[in-house]
Tab-separated table of C-alpha atoms (C1' of nucleotides) in Angstrom:
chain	number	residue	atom	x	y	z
A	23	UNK	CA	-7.448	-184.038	100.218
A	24	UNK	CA	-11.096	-183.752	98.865
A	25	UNK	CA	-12.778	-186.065	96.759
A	26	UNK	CA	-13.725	-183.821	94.524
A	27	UNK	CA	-12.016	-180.213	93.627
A	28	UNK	CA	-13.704	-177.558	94.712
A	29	UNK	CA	-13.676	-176.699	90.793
A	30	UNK	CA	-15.812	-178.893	90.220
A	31	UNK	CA	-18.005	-179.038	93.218
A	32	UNK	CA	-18.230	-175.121	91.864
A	33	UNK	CA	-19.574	-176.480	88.487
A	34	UNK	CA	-22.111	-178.464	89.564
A	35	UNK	CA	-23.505	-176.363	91.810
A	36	UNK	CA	-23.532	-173.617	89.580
A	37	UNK	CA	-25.395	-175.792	86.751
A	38	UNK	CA	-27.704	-176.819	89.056
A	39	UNK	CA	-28.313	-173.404	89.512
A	40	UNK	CA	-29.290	-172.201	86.675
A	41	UNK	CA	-31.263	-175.432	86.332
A	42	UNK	CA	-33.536	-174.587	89.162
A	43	UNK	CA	-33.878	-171.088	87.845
A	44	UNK	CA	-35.098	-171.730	84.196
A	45	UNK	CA	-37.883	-174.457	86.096
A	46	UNK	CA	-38.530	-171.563	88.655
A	47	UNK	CA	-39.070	-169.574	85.869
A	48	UNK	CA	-41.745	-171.362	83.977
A	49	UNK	CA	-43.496	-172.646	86.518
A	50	UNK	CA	-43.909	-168.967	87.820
A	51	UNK	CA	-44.643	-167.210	84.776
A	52	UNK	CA	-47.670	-170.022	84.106
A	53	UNK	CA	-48.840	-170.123	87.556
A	54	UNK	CA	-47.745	-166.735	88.973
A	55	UNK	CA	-45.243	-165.862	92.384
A	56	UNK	CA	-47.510	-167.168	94.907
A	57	UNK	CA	-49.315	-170.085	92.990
A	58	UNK	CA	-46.397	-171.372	91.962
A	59	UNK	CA	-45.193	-173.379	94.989
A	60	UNK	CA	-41.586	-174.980	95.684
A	61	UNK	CA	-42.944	-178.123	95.659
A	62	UNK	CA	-43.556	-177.974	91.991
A	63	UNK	CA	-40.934	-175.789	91.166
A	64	UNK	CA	-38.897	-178.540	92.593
A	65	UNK	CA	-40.839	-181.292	90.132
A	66	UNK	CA	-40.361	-179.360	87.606
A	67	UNK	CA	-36.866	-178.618	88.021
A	68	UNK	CA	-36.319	-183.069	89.116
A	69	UNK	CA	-34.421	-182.222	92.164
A	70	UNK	CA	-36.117	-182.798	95.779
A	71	UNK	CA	-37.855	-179.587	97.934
A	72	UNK	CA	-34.866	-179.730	100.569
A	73	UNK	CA	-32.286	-179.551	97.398
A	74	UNK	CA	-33.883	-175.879	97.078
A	75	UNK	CA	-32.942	-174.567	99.800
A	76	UNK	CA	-29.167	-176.055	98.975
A	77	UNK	CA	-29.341	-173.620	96.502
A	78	UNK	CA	-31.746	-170.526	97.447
A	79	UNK	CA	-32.004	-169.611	101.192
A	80	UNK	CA	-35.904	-168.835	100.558
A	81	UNK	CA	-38.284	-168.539	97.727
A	82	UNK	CA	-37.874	-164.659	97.910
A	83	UNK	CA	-34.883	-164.985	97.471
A	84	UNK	CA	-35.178	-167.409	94.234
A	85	UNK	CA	-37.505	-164.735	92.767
A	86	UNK	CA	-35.270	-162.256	93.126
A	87	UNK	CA	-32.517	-164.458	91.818
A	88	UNK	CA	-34.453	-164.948	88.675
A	89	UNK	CA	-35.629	-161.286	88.082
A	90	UNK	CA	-32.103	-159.943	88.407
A	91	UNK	CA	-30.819	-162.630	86.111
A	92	UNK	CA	-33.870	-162.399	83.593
A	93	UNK	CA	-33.771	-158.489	83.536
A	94	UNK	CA	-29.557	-158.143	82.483
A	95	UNK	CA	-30.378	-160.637	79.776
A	96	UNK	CA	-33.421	-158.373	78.643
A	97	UNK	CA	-31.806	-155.228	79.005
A	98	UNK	CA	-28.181	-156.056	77.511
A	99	UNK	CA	-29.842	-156.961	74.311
A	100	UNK	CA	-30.665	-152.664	74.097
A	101	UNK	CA	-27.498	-151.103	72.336
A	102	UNK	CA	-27.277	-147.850	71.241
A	103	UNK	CA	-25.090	-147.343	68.865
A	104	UNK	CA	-23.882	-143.380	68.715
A	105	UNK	CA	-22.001	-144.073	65.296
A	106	UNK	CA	-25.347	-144.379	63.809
A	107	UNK	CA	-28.185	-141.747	62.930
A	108	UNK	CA	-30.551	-141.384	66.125
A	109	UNK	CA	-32.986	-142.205	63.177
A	110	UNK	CA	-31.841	-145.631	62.915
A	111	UNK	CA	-31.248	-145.940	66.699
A	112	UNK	CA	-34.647	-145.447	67.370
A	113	UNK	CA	-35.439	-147.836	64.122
A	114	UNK	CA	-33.277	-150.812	66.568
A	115	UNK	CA	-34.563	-149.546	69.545
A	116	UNK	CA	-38.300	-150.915	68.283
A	117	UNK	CA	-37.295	-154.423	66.432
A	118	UNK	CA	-34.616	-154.535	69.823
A	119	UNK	CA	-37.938	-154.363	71.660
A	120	UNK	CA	-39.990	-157.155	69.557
A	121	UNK	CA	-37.239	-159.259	69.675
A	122	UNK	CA	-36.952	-159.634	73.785
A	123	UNK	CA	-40.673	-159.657	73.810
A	124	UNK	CA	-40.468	-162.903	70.765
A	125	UNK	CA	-37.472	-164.429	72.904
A	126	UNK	CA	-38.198	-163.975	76.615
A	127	UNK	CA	-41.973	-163.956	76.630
A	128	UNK	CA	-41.409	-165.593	80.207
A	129	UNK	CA	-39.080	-163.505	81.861
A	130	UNK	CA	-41.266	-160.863	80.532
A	131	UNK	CA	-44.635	-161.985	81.739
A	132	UNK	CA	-42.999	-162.622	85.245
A	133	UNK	CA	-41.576	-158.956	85.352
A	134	UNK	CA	-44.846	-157.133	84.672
A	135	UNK	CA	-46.633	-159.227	87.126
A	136	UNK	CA	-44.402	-158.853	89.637
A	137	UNK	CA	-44.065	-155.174	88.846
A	138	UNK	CA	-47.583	-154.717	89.667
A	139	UNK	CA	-47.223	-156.019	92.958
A	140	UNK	CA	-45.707	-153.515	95.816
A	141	UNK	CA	-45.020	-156.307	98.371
A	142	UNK	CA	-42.892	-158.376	95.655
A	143	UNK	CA	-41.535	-154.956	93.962
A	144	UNK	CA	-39.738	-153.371	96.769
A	145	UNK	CA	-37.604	-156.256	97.048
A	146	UNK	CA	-36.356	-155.631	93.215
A	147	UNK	CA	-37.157	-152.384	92.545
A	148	UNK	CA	-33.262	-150.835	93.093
A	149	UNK	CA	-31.886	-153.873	91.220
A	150	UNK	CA	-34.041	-153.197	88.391
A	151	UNK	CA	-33.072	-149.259	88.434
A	152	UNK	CA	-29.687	-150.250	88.495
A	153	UNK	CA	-30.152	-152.108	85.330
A	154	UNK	CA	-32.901	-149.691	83.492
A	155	UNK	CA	-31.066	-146.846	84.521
A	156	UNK	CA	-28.382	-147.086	81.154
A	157	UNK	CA	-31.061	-147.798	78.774
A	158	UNK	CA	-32.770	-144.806	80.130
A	159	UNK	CA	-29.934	-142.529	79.295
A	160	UNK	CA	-29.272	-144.379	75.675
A	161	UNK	CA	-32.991	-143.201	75.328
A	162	UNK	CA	-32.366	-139.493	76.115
A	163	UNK	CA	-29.428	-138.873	73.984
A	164	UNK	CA	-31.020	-140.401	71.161
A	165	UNK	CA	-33.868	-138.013	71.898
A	166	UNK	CA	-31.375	-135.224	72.467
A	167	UNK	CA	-30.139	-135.691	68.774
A	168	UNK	CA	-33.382	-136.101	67.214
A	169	UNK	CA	-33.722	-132.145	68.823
A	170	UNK	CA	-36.450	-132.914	71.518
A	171	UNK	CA	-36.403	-130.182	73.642
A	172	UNK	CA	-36.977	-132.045	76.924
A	173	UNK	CA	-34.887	-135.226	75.739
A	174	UNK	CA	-35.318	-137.147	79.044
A	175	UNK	CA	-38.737	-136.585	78.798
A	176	UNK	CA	-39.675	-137.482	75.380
A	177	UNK	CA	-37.481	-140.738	76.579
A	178	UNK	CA	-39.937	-141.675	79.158
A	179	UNK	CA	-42.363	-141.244	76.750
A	180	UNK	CA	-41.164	-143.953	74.338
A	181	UNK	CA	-40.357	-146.071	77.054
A	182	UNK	CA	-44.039	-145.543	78.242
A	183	UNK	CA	-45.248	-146.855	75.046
A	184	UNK	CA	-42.828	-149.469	74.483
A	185	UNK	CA	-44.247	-150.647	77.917
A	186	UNK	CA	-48.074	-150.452	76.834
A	187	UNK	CA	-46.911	-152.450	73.772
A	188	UNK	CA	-45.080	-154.665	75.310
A	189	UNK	CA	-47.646	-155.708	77.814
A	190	UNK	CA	-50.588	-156.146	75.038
A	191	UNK	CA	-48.424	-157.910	73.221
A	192	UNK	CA	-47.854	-160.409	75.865
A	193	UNK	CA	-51.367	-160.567	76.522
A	194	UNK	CA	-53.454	-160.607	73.167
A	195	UNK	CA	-50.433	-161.649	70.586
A	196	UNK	CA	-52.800	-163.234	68.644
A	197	UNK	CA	-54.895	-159.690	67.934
A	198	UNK	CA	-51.787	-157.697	68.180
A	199	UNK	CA	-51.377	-155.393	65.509
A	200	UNK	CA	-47.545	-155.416	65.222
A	201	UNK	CA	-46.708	-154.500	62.114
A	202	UNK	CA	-49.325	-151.328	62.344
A	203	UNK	CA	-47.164	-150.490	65.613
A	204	UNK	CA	-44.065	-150.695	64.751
A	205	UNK	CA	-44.500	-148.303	61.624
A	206	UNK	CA	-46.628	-146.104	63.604
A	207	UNK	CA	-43.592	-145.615	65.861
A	208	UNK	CA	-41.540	-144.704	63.042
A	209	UNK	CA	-43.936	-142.563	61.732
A	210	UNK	CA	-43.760	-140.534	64.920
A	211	UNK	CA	-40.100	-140.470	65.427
A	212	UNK	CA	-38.979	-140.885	61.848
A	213	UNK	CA	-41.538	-139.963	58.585
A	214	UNK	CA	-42.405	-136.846	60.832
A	215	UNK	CA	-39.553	-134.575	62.764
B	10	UNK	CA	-92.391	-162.720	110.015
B	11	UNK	CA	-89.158	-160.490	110.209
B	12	UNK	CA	-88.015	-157.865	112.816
B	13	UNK	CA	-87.190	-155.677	110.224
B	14	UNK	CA	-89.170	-154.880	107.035
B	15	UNK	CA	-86.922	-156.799	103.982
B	16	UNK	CA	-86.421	-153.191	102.311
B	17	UNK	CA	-84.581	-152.711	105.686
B	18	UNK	CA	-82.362	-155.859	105.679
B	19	UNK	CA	-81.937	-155.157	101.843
B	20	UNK	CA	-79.983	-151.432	102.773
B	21	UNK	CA	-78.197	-152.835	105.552
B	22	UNK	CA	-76.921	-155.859	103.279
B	23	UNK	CA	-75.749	-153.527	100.809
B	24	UNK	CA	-74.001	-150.902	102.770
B	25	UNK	CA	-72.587	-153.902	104.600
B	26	UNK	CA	-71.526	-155.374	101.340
B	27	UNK	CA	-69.812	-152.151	99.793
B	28	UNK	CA	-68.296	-151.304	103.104
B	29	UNK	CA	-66.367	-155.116	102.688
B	30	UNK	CA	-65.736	-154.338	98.808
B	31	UNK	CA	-63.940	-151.212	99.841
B	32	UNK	CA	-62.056	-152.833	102.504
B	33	UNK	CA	-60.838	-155.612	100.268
B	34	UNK	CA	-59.977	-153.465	97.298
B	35	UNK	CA	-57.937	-151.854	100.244
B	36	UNK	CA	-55.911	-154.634	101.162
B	37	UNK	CA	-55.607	-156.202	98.180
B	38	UNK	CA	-54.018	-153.267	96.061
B	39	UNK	CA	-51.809	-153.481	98.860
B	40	UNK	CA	-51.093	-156.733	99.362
B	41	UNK	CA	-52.211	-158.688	96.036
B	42	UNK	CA	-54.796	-161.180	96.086
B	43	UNK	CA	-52.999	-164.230	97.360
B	44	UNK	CA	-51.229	-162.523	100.201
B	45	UNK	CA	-54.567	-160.406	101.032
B	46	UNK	CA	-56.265	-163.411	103.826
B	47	UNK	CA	-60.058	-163.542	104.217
B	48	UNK	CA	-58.913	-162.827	107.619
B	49	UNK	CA	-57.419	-159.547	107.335
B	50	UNK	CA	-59.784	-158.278	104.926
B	51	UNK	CA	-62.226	-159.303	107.720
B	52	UNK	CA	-60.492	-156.811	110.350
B	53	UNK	CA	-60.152	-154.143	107.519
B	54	UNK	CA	-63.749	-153.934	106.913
B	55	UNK	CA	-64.588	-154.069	111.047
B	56	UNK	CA	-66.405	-157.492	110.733
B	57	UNK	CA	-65.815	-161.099	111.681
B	58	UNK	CA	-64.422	-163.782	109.138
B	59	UNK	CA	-67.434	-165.728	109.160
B	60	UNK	CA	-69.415	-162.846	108.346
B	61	UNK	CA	-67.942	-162.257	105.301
B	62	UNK	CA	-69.408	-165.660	103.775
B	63	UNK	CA	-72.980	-164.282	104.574
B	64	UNK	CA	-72.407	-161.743	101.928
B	65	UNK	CA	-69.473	-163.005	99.375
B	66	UNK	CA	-69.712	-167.334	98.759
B	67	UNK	CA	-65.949	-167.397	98.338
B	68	UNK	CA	-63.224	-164.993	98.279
B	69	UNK	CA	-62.870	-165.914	94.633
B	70	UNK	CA	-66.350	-164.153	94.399
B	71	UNK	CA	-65.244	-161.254	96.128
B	72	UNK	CA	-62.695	-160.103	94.082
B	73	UNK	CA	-64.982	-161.058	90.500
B	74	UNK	CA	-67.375	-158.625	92.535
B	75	UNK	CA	-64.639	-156.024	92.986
B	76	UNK	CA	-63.325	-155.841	89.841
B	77	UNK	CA	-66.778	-155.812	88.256
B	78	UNK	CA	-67.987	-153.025	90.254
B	79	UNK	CA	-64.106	-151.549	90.357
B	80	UNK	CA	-64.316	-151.645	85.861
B	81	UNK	CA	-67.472	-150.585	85.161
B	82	UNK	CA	-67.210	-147.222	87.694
B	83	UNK	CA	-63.510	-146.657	85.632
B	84	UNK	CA	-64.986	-147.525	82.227
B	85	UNK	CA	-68.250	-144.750	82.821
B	86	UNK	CA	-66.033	-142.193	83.136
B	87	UNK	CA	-64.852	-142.746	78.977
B	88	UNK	CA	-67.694	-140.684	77.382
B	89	UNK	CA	-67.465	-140.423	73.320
B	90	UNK	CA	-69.629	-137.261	72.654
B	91	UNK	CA	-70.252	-137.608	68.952
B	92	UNK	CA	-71.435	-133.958	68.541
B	93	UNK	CA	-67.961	-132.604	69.257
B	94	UNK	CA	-65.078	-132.783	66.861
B	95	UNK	CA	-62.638	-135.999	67.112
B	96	UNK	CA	-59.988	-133.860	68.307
B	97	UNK	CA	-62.200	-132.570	71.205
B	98	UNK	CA	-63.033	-136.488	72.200
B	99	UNK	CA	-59.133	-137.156	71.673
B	100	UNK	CA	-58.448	-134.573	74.571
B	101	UNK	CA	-61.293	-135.299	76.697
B	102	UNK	CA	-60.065	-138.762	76.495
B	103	UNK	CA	-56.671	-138.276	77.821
B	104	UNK	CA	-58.546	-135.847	80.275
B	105	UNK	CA	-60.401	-138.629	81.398
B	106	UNK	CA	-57.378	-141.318	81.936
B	107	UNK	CA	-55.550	-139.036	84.142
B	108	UNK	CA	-59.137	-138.301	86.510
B	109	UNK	CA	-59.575	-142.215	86.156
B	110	UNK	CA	-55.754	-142.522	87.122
B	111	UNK	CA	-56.055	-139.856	90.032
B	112	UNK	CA	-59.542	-141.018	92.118
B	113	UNK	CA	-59.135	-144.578	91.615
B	114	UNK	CA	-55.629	-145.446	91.743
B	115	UNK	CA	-56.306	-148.821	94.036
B	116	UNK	CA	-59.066	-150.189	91.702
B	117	UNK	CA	-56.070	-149.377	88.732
B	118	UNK	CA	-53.162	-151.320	90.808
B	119	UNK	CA	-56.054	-154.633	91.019
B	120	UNK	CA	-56.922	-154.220	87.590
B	121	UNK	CA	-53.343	-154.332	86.088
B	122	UNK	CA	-52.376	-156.455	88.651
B	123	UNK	CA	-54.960	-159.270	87.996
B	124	UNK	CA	-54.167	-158.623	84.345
B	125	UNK	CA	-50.981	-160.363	84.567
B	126	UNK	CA	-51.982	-163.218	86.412
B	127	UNK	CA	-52.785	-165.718	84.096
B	128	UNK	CA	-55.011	-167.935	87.010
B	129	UNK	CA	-56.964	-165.277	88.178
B	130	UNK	CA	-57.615	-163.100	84.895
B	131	UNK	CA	-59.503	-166.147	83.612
B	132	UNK	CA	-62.232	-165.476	86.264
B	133	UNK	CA	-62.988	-162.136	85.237
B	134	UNK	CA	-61.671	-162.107	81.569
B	135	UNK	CA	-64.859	-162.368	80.293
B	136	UNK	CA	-66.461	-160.034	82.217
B	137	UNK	CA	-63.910	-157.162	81.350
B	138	UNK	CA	-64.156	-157.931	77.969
B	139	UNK	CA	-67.961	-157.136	77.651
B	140	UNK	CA	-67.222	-153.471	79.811
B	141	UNK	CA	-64.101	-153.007	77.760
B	142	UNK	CA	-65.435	-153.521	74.298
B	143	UNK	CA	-68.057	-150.378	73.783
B	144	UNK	CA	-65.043	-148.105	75.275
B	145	UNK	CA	-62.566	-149.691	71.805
B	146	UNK	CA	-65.491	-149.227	70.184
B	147	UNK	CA	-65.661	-145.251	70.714
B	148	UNK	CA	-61.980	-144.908	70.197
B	149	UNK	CA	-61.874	-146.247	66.639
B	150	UNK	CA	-64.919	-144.151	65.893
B	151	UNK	CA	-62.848	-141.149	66.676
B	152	UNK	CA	-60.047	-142.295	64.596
B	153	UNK	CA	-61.973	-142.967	61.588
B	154	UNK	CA	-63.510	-139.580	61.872
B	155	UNK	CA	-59.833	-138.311	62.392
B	156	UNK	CA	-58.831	-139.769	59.085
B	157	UNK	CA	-57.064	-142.857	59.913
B	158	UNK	CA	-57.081	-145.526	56.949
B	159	UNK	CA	-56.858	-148.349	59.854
B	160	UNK	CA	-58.939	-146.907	62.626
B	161	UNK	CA	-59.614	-150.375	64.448
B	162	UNK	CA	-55.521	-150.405	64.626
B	163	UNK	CA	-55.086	-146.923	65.429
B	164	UNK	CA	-57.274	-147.150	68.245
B	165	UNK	CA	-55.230	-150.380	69.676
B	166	UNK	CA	-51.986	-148.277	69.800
B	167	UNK	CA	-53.817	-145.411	71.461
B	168	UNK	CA	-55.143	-147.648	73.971
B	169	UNK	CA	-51.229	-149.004	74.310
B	170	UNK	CA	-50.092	-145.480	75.158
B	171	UNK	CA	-52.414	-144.777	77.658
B	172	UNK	CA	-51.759	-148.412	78.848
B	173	UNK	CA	-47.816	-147.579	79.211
B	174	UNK	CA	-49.175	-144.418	80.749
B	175	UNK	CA	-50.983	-145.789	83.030
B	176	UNK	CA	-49.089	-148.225	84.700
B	177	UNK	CA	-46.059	-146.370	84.810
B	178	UNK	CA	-48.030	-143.020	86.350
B	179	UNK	CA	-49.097	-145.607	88.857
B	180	UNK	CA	-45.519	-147.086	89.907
B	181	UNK	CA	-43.774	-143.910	89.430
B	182	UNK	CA	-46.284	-141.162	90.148
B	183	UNK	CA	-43.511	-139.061	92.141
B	184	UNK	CA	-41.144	-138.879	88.679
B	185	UNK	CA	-43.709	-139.277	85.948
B	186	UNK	CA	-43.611	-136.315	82.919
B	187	UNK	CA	-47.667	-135.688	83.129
B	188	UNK	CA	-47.766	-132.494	81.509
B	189	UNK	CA	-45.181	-133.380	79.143
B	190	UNK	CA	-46.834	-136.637	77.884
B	191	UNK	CA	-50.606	-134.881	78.060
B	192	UNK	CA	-49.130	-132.377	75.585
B	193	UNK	CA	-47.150	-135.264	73.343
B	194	UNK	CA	-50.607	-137.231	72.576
B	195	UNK	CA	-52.500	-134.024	71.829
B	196	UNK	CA	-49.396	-133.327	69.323
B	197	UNK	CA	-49.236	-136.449	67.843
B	198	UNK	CA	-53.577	-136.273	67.296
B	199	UNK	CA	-54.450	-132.921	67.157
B	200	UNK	CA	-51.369	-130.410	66.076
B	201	UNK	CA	-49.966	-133.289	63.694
B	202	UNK	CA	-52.141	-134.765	61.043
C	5	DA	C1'	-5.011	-202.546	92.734
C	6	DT	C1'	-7.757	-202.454	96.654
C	7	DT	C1'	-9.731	-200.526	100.650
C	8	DT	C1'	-10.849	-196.711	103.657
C	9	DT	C1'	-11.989	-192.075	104.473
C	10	DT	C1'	-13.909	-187.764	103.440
C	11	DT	C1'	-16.851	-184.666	101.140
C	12	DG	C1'	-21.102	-182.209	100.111
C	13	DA	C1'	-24.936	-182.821	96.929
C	14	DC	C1'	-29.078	-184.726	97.763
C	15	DT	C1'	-33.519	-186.747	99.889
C	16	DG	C1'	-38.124	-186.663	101.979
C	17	DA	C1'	-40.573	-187.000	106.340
C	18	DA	C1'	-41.910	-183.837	109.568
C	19	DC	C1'	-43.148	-179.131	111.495
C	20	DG	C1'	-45.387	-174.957	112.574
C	21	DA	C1'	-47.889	-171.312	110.428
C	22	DC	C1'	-51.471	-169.997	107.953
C	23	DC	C1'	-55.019	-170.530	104.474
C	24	DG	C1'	-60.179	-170.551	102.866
C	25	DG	C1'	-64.200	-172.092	104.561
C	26	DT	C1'	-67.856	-174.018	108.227
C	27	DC	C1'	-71.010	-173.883	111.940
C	28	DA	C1'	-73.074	-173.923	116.606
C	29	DA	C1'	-74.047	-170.544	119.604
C	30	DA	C1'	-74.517	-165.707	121.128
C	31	DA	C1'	-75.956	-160.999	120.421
C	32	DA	C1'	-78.995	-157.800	118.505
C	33	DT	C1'	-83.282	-156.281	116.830
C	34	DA	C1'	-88.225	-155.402	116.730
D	1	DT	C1'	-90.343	-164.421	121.752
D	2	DA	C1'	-89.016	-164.965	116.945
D	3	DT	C1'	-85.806	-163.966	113.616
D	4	DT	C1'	-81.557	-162.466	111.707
D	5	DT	C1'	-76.919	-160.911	112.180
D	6	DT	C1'	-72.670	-161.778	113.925
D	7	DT	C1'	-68.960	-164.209	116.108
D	8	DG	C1'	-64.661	-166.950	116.483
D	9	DA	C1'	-63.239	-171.594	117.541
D	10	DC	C1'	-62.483	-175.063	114.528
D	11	DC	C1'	-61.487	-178.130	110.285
D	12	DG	C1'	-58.795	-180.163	106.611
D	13	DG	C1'	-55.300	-178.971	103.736
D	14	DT	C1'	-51.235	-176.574	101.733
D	15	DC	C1'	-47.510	-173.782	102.288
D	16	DG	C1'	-42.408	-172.644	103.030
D	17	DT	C1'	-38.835	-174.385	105.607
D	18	DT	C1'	-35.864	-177.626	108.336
D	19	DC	C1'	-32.844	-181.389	109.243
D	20	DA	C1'	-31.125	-186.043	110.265
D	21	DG	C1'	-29.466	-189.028	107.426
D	22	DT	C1'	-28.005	-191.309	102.548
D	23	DC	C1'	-24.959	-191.977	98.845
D	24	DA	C1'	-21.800	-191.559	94.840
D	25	DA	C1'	-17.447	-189.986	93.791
D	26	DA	C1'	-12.809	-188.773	94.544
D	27	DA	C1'	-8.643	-188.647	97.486
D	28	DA	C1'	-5.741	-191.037	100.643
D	29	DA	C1'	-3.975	-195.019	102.542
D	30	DT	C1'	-2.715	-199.654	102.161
DNA sequence: ATTTTTTGACTGAACGACCGGTCAAAAATA
DNA sequence: TATTTTTGACCGGTCGTTCAGTCAAAAAAT
């Protein structure tokens, strides 16, 4: 009946996809949202401008497309492992964290820009709950066994520093001093109750 | 020669001027710079587009104007007071971010904001730098005097906290621990070695 | 094996909306 | 009247978005 199966129309479309994405995504995080126009997203990506819109109904809607996907890959590579000492989860918890920021400088740089931006934010901000929300509670029950008294607090609290890392580290790697920061963490959670 | 004496012009001009700065700081921690129009700035302040090119050449200059002024009113309020004990400073410090945090919450959401942009944080980098400097400067005084073998390090990673802090008391004020982490930085300076 | 038909991925010119910026003319002031 | 402030229509250009039409590939028909 068709020339080709719907199979593999699926495929291609789906490649071509992603394709459009990881271009979308570079252009953005070098230029920023609104800089980065579909015209060169398009370039960069070889298809036409009209292709887009094959693919992504709007350019919202490829930002949000590209958050959503960039944030699950980010936040599946946090794992808590309860088998383990909350010591040592805490010890994974901060390479975990310079890892994504070595790996995904990109997705990264896009996120806190966009986070910092209430017209662009509201249209990911539940997606992103939806997806932080896990870590959040990986963070508390680690803090819960390390004898915090306020575990969900003392949760936000790491994550607020991991976040002020995170974002220096993305800005000045060059003066960044990691290796100070990373034991200093330690020393809080670990060396000291 | 003029209608008015030129002291007179002069006060208008700048009352004129600050009444646009505040207007575009307005919009723009709303909006973000792109999306913020010369236009709409325009009908924040009261006054016609045109009128804003008698007192700002471009809107690029507006905003270098903005977060000069915007910097060095948030960067006055960090006082080191050498006479008092590090541990004082260390608590008048975090004092300080959350009053910085609480009056000038717009001039914060620019600032971060602009940090993340690649494009525009090149036009003020500079700029920043030079208010941002003296205030590093005063932090690893007070960790040297607090005992720290790397003070120029240790101040970095306080200046990380308060970063995380910051940003996230700004997108999450309703939820955000502030006793809890105000107490947690004193600990880790002041109770804790 | 050859031809015809069908599909949807793909193109790029064109469109309206809006942008930052200009300027001649009007309003306001003394 | 002389001077400055203020206005908003206007300009060239870029943006996101649309859409009529093209084309390669596969199925169906011969």
């Amino acid at each position: 009946m068709s020339p080709r199966t719907s199979e593999q129309f699926k495929n291609i479309r789906l490649k071509k996809r992603q394709l459009i994405m990881d271009a979308a995504l570079k252009v953005i995080s070098e230029k920023g949202y609104h800089t980065a126009s579909i015209a060169l997203i398009a370039k960069e990506s070889g298809v036409s401008k009209g292709l887009m819109y094959n693919y992504f109904k709007s350019k919202e809607d490829l930002l949000i497309a590209i958050m959503v996907d960039g944030f699950s890959k980010v936040f599946d590579q946090y794992v808590i492992d309860n088998r383990l000492s909350p010591e040592e989860n805490v010890m994974m918890l901060i390479e975990q964290t310079f890892d994504v920021l070595d790996t995904m400088q990109e997705t990264l740089m896009v996120y806190f820009s966009v986070l910092m931006n209430n017209e662009v934010f509201t249209l990911v901000k539940d997606k992103l709950n939806e997806i932080v929300e896990p870590i959040m509670e990986g963070f508390t029950q680690v803090m819960a066994r390390l004898g915090y008294e306020n575990p969900i607090a003392e949760a936000y609290f790491l994550r607020f520093i991991l976040d002020g890392i995170s974002m220096n580290y993305l800005l000045i790697p060059e003066q960044f001093p990691k290796e100070y920061c990373v034991n200093r963490i330690k020393q809080i959670y670990i060396t000291q109750k």
